[in-house]
PDB file of C-alpha atoms in Angstrom:
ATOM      1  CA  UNK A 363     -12.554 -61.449 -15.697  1.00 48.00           C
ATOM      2  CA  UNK A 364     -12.541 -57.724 -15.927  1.00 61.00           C
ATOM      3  CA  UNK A 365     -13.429 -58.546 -19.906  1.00 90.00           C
ATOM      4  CA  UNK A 366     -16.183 -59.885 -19.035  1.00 95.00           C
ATOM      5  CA  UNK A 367     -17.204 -57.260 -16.402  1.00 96.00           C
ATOM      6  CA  UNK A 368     -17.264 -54.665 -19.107  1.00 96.00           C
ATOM      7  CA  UNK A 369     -19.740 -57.037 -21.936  1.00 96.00           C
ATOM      8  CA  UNK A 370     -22.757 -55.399 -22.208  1.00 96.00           C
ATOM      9  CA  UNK A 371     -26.077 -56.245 -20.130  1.00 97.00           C
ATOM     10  CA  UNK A 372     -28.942 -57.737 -22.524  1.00 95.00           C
ATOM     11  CA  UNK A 373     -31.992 -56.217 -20.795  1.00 93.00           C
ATOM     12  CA  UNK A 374     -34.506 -57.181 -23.680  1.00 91.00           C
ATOM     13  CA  UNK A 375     -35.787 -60.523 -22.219  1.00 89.00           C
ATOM     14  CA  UNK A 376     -37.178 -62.011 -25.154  1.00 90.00           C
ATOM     15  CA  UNK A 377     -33.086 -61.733 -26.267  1.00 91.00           C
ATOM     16  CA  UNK A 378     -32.353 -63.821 -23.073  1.00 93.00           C
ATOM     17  CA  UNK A 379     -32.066 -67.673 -23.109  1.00 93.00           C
ATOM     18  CA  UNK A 380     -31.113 -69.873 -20.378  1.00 94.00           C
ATOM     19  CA  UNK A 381     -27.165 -70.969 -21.131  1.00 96.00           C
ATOM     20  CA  UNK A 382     -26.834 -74.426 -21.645  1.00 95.00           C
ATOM     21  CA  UNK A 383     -24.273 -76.911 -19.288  1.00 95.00           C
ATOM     22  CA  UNK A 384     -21.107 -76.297 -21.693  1.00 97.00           C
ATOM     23  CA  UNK A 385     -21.659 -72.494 -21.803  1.00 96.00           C
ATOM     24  CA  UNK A 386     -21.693 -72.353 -18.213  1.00 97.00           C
ATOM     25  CA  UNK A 387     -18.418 -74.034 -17.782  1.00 97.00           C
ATOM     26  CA  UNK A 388     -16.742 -72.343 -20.365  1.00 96.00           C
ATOM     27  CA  UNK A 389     -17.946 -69.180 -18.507  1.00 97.00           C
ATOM     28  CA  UNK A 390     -17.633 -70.460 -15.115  1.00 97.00           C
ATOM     29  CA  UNK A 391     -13.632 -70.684 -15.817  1.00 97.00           C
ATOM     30  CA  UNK A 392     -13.388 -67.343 -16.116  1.00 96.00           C
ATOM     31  CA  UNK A 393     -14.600 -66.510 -12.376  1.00 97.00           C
ATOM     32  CA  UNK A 394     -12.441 -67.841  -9.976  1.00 96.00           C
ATOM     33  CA  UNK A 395     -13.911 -68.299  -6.595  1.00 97.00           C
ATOM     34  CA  UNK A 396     -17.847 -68.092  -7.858  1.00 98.00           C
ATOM     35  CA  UNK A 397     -19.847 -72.160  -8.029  1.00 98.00           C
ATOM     36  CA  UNK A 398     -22.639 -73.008  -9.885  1.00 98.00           C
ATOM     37  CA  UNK A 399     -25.168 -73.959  -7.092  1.00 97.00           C
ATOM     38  CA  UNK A 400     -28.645 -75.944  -7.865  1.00 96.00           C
ATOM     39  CA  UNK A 401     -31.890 -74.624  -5.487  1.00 94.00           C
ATOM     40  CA  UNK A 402     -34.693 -76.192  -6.370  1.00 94.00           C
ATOM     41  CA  UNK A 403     -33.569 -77.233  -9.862  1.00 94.00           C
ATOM     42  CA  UNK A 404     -32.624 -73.849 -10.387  1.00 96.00           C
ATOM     43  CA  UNK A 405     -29.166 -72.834 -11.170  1.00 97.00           C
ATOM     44  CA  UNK A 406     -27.630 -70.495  -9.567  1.00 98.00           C
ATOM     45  CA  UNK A 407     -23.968 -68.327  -9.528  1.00 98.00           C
ATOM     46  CA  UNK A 408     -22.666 -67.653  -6.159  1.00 98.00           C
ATOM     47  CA  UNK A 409     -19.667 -66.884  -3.994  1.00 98.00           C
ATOM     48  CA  UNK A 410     -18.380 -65.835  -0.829  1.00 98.00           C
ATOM     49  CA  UNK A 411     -16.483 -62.865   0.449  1.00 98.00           C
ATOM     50  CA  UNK A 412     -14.262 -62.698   3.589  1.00 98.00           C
ATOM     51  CA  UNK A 413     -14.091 -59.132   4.850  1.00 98.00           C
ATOM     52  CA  UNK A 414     -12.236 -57.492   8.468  1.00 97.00           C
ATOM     53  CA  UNK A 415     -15.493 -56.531   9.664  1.00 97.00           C
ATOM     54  CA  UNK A 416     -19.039 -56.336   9.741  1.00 97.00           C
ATOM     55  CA  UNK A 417     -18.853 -52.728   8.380  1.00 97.00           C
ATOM     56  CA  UNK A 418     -16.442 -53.473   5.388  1.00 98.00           C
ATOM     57  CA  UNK A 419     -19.150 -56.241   4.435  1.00 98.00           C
ATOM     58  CA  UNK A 420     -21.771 -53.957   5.004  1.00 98.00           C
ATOM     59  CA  UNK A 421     -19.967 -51.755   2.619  1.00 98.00           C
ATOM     60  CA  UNK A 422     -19.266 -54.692  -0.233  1.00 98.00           C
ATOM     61  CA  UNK A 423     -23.213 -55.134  -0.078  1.00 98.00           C
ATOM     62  CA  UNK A 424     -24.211 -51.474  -0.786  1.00 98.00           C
ATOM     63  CA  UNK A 425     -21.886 -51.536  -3.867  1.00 98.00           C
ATOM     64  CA  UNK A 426     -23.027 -54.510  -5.144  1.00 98.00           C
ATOM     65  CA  UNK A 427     -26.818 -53.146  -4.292  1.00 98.00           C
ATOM     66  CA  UNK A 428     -25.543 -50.376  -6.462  1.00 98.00           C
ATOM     67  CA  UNK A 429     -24.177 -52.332  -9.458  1.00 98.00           C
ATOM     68  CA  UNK A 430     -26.876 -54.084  -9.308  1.00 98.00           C
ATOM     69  CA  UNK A 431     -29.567 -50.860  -9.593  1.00 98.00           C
ATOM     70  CA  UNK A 432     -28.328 -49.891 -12.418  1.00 97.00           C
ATOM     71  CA  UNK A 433     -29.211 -52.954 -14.726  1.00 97.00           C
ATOM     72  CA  UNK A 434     -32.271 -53.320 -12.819  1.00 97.00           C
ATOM     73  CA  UNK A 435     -31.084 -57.104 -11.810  1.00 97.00           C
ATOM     74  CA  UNK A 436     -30.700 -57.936  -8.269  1.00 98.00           C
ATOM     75  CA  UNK A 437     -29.019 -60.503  -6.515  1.00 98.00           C
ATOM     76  CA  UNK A 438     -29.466 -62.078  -3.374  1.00 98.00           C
ATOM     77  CA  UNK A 439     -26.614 -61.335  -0.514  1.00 98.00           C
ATOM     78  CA  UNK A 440     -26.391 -62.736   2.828  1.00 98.00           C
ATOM     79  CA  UNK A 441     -24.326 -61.244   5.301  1.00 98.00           C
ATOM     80  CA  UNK A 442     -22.953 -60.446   8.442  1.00 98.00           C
ATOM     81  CA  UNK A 443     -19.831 -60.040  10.447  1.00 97.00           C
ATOM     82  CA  UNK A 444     -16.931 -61.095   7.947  1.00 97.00           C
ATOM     83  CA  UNK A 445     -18.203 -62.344   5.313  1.00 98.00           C
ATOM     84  CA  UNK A 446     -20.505 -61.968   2.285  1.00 98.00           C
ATOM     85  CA  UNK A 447     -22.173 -64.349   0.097  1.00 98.00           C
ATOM     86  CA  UNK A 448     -23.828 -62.767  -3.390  1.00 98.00           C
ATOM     87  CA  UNK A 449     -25.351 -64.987  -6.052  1.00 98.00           C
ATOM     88  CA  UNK A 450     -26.748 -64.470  -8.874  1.00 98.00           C
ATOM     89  CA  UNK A 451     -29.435 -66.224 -11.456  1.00 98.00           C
ATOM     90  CA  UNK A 452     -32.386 -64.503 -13.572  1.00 97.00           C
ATOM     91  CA  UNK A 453     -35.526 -65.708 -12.501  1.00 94.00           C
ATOM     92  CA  UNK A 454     -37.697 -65.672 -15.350  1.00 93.00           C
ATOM     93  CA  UNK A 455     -35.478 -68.156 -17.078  1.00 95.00           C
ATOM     94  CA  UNK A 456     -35.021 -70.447 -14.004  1.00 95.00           C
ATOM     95  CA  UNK A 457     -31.746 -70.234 -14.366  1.00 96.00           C
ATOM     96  CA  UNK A 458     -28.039 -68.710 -15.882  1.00 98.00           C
ATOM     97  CA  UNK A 459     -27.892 -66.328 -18.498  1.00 97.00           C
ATOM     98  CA  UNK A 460     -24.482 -64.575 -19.530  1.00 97.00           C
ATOM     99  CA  UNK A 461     -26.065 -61.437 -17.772  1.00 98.00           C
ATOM    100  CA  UNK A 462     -25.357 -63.357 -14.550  1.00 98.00           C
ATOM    101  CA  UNK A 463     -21.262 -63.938 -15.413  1.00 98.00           C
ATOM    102  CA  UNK A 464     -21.420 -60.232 -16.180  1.00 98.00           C
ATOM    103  CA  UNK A 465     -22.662 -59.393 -13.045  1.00 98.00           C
ATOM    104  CA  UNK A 466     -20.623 -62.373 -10.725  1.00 98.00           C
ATOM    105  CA  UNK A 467     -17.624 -60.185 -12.867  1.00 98.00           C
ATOM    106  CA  UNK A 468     -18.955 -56.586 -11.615  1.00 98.00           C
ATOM    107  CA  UNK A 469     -18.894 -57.646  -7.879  1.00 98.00           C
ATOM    108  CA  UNK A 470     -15.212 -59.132  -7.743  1.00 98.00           C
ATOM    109  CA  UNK A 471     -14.607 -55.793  -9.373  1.00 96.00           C
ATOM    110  CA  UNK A 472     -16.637 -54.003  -6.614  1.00 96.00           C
ATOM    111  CA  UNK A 473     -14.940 -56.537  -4.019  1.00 97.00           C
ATOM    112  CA  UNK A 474     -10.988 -55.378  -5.522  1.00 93.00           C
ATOM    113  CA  UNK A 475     -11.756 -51.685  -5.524  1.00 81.00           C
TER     114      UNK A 475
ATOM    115  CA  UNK B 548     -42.687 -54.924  21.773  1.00 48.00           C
ATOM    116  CA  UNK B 549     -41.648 -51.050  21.966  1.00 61.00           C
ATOM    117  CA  UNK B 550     -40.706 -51.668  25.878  1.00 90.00           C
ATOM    118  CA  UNK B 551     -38.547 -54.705  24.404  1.00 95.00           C
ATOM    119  CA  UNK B 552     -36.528 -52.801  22.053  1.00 97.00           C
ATOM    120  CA  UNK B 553     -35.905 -50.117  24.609  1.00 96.00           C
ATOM    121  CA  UNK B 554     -34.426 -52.235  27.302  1.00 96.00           C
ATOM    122  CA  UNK B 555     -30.741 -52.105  28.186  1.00 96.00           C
ATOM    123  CA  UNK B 556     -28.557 -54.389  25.843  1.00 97.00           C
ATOM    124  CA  UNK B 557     -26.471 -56.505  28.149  1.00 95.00           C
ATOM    125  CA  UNK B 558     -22.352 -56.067  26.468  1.00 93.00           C
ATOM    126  CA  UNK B 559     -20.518 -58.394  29.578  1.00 91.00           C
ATOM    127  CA  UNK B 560     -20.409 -61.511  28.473  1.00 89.00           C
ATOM    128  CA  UNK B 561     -19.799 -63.054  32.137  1.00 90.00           C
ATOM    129  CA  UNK B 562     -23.770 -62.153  31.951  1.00 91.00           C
ATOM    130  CA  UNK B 563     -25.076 -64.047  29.178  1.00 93.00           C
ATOM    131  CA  UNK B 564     -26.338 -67.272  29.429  1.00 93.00           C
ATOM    132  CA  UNK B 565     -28.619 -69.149  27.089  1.00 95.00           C
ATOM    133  CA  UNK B 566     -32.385 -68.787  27.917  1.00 96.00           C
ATOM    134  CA  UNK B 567     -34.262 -71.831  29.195  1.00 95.00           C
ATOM    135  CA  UNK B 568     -37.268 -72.730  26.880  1.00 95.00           C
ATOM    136  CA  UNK B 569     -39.916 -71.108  28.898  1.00 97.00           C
ATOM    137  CA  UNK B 570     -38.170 -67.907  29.002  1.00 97.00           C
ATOM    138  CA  UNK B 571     -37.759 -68.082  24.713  1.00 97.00           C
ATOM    139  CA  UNK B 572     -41.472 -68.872  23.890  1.00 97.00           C
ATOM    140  CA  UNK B 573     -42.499 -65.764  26.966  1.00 97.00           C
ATOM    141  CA  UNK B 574     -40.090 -63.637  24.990  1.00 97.00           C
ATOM    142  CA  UNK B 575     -41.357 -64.731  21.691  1.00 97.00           C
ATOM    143  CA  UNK B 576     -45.207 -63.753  22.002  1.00 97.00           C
ATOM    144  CA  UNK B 577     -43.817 -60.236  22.447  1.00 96.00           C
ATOM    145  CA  UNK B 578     -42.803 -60.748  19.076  1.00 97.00           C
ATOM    146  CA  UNK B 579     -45.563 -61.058  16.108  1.00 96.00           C
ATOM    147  CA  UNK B 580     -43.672 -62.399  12.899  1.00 97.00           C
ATOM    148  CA  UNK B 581     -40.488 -63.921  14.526  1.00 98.00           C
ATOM    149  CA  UNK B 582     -40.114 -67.609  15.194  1.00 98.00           C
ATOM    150  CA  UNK B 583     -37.631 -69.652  16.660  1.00 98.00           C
ATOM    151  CA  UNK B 584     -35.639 -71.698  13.661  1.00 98.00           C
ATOM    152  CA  UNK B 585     -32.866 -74.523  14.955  1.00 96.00           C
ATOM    153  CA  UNK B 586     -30.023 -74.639  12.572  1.00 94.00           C
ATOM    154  CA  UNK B 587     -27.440 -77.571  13.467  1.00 94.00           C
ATOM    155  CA  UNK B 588     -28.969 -77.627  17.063  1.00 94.00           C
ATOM    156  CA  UNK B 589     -28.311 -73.781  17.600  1.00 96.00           C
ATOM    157  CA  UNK B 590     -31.748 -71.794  17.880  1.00 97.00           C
ATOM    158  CA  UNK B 591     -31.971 -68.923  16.317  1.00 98.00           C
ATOM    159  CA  UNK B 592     -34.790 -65.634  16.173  1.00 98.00           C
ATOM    160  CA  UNK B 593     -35.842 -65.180  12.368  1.00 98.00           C
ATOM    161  CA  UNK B 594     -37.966 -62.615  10.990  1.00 98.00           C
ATOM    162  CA  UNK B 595     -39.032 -62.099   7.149  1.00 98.00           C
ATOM    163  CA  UNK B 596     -40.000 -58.443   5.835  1.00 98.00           C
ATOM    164  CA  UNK B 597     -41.419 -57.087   3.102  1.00 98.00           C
ATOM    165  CA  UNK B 598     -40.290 -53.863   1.199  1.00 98.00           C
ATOM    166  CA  UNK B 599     -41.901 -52.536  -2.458  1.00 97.00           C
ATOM    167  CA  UNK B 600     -38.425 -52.706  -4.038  1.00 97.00           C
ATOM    168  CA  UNK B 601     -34.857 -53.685  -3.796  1.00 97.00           C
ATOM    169  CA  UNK B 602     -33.700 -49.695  -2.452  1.00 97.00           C
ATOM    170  CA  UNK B 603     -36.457 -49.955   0.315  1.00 98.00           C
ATOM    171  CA  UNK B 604     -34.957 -53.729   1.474  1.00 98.00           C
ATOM    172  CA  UNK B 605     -31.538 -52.296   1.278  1.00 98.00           C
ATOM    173  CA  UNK B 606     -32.045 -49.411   3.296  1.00 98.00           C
ATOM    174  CA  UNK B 607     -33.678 -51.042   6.032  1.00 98.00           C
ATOM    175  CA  UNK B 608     -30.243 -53.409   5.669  1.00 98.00           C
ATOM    176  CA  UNK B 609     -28.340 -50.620   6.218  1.00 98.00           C
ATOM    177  CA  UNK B 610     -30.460 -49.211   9.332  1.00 98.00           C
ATOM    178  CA  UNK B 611     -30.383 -52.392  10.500  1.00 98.00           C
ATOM    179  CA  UNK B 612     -26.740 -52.371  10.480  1.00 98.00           C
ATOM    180  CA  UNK B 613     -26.297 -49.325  12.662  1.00 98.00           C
ATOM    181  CA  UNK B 614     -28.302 -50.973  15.303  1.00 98.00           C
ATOM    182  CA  UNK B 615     -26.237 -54.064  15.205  1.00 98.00           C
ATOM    183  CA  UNK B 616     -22.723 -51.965  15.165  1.00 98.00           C
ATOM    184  CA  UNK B 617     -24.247 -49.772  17.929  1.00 97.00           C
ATOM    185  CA  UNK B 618     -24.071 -52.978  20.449  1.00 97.00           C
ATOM    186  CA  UNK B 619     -21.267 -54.694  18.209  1.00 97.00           C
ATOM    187  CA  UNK B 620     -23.951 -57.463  17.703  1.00 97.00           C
ATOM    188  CA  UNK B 621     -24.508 -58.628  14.602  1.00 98.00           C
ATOM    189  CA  UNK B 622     -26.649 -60.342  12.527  1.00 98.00           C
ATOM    190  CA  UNK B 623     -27.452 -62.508   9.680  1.00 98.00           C
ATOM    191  CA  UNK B 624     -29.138 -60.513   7.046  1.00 98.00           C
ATOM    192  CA  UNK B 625     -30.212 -62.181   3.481  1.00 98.00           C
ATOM    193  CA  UNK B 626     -32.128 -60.140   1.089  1.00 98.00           C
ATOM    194  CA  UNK B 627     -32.826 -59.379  -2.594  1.00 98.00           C
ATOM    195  CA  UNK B 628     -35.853 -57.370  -4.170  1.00 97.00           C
ATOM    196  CA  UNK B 629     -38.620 -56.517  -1.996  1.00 97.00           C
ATOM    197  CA  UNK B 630     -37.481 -58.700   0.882  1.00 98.00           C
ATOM    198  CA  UNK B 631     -34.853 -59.141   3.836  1.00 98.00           C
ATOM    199  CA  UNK B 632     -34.591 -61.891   6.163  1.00 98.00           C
ATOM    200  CA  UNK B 633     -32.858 -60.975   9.580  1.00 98.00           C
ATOM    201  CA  UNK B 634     -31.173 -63.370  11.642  1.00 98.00           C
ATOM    202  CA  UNK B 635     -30.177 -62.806  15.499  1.00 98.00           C
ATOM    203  CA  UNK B 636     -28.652 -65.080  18.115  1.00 98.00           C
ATOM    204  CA  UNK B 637     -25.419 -65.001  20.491  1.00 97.00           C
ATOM    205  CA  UNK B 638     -22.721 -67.094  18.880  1.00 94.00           C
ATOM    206  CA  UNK B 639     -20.643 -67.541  21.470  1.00 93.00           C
ATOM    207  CA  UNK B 640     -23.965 -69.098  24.026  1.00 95.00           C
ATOM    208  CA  UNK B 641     -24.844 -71.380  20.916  1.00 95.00           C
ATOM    209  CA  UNK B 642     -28.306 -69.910  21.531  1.00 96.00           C
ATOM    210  CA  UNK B 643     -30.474 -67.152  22.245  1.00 98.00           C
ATOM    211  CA  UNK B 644     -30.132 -64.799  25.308  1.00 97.00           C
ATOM    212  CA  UNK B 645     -32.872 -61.609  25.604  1.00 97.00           C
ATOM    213  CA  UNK B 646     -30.234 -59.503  23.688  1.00 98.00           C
ATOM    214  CA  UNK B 647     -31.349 -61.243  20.919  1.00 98.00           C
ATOM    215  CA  UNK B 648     -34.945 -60.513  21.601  1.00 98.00           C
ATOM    216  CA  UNK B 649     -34.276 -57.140  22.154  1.00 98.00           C
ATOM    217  CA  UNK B 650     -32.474 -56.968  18.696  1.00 98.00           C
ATOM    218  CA  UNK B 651     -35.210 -58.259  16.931  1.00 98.00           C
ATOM    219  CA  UNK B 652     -38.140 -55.388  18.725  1.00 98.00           C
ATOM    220  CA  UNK B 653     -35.127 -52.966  17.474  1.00 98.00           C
ATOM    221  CA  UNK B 654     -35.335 -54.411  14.270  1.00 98.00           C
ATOM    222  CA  UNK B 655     -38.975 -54.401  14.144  1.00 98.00           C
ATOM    223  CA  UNK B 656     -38.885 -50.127  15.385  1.00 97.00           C
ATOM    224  CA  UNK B 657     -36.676 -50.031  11.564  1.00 96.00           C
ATOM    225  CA  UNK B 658     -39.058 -51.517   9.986  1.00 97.00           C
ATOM    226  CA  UNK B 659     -41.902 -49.141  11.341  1.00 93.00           C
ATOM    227  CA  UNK B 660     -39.966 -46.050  10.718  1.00 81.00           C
TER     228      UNK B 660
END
């Protein structure tokens, strides 16, 4: 997992294809905890984080907002008191790139510092 | 709204019961851009914003935040780029008491700051 935390971001979009269905498994085993969710025929990587509080959460979410900054890719997260839920697709694809694994990877690192 | 957001948060829970429906959709019209959503028979007060970017929806996430631990009320906040989607009810009514209304002016005051 950490591996695949540290691959390098492709920002160049016309470098970015959508992943197809045995690329996303294979990938998929590598991040224990995250599910590939369909919304609106869109995949989508996503998991959920328990935390103590609401601030601990709050704090999980400002490091992912940060992780997240700096490639210029941005999640969605939904939170509140506990708990956490990030997930990640690239839009103008409609679906999963690798990007997406590498940034699932980034917040469990975010979530274990 | 302003005279909503500034009235006195009620913390004793022997004091909170669920509003009846006349008393939600009063409360409501003092509250352009909220509605009243029912998810699994449990109303809540929903309100969409708008931001120019994913710092400017984050930092209103945070503000919101303070409010919330201020009162040790929370809510349900999703968001991504250039939007944030906060959530308010009282968990343990199953519904919505004027706390909740007063939470959402709060939010609102955020917003316009």
């Amino acid at each position: 997992m950490s591996q695949l935390a540290e691959q390098k971001f492709i920002s160049d979009q016309d470098q970015i294809e959508k992943l197809d269905p045995q690329a996303v498994e294979t990938l998929l085993e590598k991040l224990p905890g995250w599910k590939v969710v369909s919304v609106e025929g869109v995949n989508r990587l996503e998991r959920t984080y328990q935390f103590d509080d609401f601030e601990d959460a709050l704090d999980f979410v400002n490091e992912v907002g940060e992780i997240a900054e700096e490639v210029n890719h941005h999640p969605v997260i939904e939170f509140t008191w506990g708990t956490a839920t990030v997930t990640w697709w690239t839009h103008f694809i409609d679906g999963l790139h690798k990007n997406d694994f590498i940034m699932a990877a980034r917040s469990d690192q975010v979530f274990q510092d």
